[in-house]
C-alpha positions as CSV (number, residue, x, y, z in Angstrom):
1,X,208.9,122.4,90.9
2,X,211.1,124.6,88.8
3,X,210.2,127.8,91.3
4,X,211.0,125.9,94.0
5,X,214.8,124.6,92.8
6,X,215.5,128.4,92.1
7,X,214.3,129.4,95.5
8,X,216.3,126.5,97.2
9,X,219.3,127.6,94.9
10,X,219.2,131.1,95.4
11,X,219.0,130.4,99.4
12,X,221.9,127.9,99.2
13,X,224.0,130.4,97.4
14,X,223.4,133.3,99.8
15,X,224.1,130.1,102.5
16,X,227.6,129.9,100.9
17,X,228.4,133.6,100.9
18,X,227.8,133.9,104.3
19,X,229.5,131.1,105.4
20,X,233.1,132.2,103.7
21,X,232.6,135.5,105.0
22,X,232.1,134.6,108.5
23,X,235.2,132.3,108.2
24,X,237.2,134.5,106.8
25,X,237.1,136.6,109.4
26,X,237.3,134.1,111.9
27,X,240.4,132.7,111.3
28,X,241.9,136.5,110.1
29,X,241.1,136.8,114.2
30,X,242.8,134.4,115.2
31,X,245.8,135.1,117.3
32,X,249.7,134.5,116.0
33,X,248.9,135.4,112.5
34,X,250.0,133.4,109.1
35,X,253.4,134.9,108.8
36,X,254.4,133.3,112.0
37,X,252.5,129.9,111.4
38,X,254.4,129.8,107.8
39,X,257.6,131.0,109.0
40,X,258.4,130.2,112.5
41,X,258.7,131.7,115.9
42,X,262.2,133.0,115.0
43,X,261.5,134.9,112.3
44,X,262.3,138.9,112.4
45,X,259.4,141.9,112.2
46,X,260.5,142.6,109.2
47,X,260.1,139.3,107.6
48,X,257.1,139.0,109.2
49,X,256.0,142.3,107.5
50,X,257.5,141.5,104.1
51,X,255.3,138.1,104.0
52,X,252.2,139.7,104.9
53,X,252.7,142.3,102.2
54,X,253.5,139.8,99.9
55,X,250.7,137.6,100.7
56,X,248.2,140.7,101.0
57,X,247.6,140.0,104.7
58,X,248.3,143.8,105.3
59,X,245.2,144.7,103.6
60,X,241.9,145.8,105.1
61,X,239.9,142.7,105.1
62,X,236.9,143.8,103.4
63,X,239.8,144.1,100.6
64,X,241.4,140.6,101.4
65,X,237.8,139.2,101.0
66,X,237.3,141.0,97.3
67,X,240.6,139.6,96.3
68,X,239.9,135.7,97.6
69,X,236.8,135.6,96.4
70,X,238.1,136.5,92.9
71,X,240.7,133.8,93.0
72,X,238.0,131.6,94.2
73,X,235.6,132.0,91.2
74,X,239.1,131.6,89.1
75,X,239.5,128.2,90.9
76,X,241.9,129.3,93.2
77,X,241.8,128.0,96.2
78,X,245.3,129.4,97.7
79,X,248.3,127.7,99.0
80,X,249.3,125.7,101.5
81,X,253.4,126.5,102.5
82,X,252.9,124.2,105.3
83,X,252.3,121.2,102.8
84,X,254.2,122.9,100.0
85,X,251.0,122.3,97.7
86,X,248.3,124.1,96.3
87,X,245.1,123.6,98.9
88,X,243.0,122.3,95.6
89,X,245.6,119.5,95.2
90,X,245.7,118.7,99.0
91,X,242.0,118.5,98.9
92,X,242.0,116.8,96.0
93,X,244.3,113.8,97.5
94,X,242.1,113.3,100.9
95,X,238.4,114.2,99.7
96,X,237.8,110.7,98.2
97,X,239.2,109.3,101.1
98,X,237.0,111.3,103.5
99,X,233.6,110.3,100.7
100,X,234.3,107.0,101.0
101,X,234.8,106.3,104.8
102,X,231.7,108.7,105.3
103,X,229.5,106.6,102.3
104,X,230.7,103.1,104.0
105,X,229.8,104.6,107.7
106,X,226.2,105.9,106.5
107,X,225.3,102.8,104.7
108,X,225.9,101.0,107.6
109,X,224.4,103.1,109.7
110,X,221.0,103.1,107.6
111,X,220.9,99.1,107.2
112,X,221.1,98.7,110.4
113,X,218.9,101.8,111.7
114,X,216.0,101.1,109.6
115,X,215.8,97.4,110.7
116,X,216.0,98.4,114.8
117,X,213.4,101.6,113.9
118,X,210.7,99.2,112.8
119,X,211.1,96.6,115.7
120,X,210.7,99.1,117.8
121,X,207.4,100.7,116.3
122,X,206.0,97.4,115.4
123,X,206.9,96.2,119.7
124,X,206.4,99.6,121.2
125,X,206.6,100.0,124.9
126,X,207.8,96.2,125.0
127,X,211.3,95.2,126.2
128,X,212.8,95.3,122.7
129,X,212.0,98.8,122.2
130,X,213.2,99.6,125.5
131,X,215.9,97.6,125.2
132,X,217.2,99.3,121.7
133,X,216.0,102.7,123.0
134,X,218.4,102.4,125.9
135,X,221.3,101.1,123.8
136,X,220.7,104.2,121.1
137,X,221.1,106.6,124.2
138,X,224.3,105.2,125.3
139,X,225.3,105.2,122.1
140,X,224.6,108.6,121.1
141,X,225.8,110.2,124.7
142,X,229.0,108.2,124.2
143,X,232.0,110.9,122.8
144,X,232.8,109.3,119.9
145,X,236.9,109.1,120.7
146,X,236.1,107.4,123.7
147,X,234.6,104.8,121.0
148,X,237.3,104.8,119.0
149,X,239.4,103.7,122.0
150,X,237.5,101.0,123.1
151,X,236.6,99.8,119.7
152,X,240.5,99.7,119.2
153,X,241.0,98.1,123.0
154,X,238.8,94.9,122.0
155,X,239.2,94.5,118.4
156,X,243.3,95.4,118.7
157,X,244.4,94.6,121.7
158,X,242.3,92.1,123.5
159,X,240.9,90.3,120.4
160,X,244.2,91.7,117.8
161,X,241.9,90.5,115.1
162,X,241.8,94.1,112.8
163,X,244.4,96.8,112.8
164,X,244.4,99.1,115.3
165,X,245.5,102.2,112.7
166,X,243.8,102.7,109.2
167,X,245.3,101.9,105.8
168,X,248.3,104.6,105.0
169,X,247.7,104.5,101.5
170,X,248.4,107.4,99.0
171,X,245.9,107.1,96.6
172,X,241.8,106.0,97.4
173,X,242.8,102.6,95.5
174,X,245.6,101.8,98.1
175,X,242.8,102.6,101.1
176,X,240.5,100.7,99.4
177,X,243.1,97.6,98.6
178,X,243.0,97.2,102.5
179,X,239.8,96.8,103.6
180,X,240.7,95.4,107.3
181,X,242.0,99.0,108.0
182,X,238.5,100.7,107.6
183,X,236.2,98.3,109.5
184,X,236.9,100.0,112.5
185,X,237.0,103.4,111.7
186,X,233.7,103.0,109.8
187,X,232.2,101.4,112.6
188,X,233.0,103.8,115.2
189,X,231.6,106.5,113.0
190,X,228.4,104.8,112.0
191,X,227.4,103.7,116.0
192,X,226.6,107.4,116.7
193,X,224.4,107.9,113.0
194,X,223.1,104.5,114.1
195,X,221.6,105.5,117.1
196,X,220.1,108.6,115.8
197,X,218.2,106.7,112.8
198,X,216.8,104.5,114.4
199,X,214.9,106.9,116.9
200,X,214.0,108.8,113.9
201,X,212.7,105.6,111.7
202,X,211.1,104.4,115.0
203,X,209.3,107.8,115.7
204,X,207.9,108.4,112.0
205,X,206.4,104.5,111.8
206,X,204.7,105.0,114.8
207,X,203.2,107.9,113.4
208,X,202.2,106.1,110.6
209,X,200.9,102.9,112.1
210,X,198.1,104.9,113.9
211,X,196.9,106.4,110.2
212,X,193.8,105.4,108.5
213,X,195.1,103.6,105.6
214,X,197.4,101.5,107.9
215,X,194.2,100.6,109.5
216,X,192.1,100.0,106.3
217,X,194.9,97.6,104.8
218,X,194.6,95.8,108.1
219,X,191.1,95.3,107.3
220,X,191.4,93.9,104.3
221,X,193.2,91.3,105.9
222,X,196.7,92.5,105.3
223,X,199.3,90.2,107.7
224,X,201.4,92.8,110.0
225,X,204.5,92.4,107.9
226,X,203.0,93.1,105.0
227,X,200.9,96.5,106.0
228,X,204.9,97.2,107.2
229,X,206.7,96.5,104.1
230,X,204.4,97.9,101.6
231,X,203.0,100.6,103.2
232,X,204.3,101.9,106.7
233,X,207.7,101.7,106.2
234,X,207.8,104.2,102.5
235,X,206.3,106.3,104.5
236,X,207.8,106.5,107.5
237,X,211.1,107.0,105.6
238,X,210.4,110.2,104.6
239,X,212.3,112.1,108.0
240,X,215.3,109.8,107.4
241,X,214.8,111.2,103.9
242,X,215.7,114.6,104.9
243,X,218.2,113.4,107.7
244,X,220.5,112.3,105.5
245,X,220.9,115.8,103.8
246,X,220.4,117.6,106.7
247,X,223.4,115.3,108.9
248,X,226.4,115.7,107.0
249,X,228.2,118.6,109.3
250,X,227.8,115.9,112.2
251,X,229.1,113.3,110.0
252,X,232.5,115.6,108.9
253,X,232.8,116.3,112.7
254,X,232.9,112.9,113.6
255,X,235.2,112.0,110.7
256,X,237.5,114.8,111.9
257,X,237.9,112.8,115.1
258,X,238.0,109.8,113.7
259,X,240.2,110.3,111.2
260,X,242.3,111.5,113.7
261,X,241.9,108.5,116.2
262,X,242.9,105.7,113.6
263,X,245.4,108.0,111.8
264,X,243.1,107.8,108.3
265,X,244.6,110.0,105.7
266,X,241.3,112.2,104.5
267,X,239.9,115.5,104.9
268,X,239.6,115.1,109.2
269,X,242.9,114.6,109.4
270,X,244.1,117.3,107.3
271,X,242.1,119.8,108.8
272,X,243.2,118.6,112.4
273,X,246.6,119.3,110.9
274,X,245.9,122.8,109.5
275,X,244.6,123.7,112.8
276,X,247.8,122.9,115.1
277,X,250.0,124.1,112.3
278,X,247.9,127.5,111.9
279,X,247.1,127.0,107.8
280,X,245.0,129.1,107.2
281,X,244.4,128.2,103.7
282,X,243.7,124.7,104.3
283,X,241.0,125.7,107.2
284,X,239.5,127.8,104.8
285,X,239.1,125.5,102.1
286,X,238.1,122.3,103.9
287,X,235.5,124.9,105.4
288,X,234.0,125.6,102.0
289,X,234.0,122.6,100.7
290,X,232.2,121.2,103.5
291,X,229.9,124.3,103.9
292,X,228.8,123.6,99.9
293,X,228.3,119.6,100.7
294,X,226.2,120.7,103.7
295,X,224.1,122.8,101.3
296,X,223.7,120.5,98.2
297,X,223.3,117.9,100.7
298,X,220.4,119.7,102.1
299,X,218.8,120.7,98.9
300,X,219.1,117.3,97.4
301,X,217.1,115.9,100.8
302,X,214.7,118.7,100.2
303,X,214.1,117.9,96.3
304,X,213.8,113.4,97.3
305,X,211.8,115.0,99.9
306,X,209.5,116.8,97.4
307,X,209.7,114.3,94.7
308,X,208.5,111.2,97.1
309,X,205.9,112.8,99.0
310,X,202.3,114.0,97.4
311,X,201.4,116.2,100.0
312,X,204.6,118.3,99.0
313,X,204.1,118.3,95.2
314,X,200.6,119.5,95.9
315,X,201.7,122.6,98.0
316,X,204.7,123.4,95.2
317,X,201.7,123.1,92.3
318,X,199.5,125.4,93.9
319,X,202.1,128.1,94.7
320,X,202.8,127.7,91.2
């Protein structure tokens, strides 16, 4: 187990590298520049030049990269003159904000996923599995502003019973002190996980229900919910396992939208901003950030992955 974390850790560390190298140089190719983002269309050449000197913008990029990467291992994550504030403090105010909407919508999502997933192994090729499997595929071919919209059309406007915008609060105890604002925001995020979930639980219990120990606890005389709750369903949990990990770059790109939709003040949102407004250093680290949950969050799927299932520890014993 040991040689396998420091394999997984070495590849998510080379995963990082590459991922703020090839954003660095995609938003360095990006049209209009930084200078004229930070200091308007009517600034002068020369101002224009005297900022990028300043800033080291004028530098080959290989150069650039060298000197970012040193202020990143320093802590450094740059500075936003669009928000006037140092991108680790900006991050810093909306990253809870972001954890908790995306913790509330995936906690959802799985306690209602897992539920649907069994009915539908355990009445396969019935009308409730076709009548969940249709509703998961308009729910996952469904853009998820369009959603938003309607989620805020009934619940706003034609039943006004929750707000149609999110809680505007500073801090992640003033978000939290309204908790009518995030019902719909988490909602329309967790419809799309939902609907993938549940085809995954689904697929992996069938799998499971047609194995040999499934059929030797039935003939012990094992009642159907039982041979379901004690044994099928650990098992067939394993894929959602790993989807968890492996579905967090979805779940930022829907919070982006989201965010954006119902006006919620978190990571989405800022990064919308940074994007119209051309700051770079706030695209950049939002980017990392998310590019070193996505890893962790993959390595920590593959580790409860390795931990929970034998047939995995056997095959990291041996190569031991």
């Amino acid at each position: 187990m040991a040689r396998y974390l420091i394999t997984r850790l070495g590849q998510a560390l080379i995963i990082v590298v590459l991922v703020t190298m090839i954003t660095f140089v995609i938003l360095h190719l990006l049209p209009g520049g930084a200078a004229r983002a930070t200091l308007g269309k009517d600034a002068t050449l020369a101002q224009l030049a005297a900022f990028d000197h300043e800033m080291g913008y004028d530098r080959p990029w290989i150069q650039q990269y060298v000197m970012f990467i040193g202020r990143l291992l320093r802590g450094d994550l740059g500075y936003s003159f669009q928000l006037n504030q140092s991108v680790a403090e900006a991050i810093g105010q909306r990253l809870p904000k972001t954890m908790v909407l995306s913790l509330f919508s995936t906690m959802l999502a799985v306690v209602v996923a897992i539920p649907l997933g069994v009915v539908q192994a355990m009445r396969r090729n019935r009308w409730p599995d076709y009548t969940i499997t249709t509703l998961s595929l308009l729910a996952y071919a469904t853009p998820i502003f369009f959603m938003g919209l309607m989620m805020i059309i009934l619940f706003s406007q034609v039943w006004p019973i929750l707000p149609p915008e999110a809680s505007q609060g500073f801090t992640l105890g003033e978000v939290l002190a309204d908790p009518a604002g995030l019902v719909l925001p988490t909602v329309t995020l967790a419809i799309v996980t939902v609907a993938v979930y549940s085809r995954y639980v689904r697929s992996s219990m069938v799998d499971n229900l047609n194995e040999n120990y499934v059929r030797t606890a039935r003939s012990k005389g094992l009642s159907e919910t039982r041979v379901v709750a004690r044994h099928t369903l650990r098992n067939g949990l394993f894929p959602v396992i790993t989807l968890l990990g492996m579905y967090l770059p979805a779940l930022f790109s829907g919070a982006l939208v989201v965010e954006a939709l119902f006006n919620y003040p978190g990571m989405g949102q800022l990064f919308w901003q940074a994007a119209l407004k051309r700051d770079f250093p706030i695209l950049f680290g939002v980017t990392l950030i998310i590019a070193i949950a996505t890893v962790l969050g993959a390595l920590l799927a593959d580790l409860l992955y390795a931990a929970v299932d034998p047939r995995v520890r056997l095959r990291t014993a041996a190569r031991s």
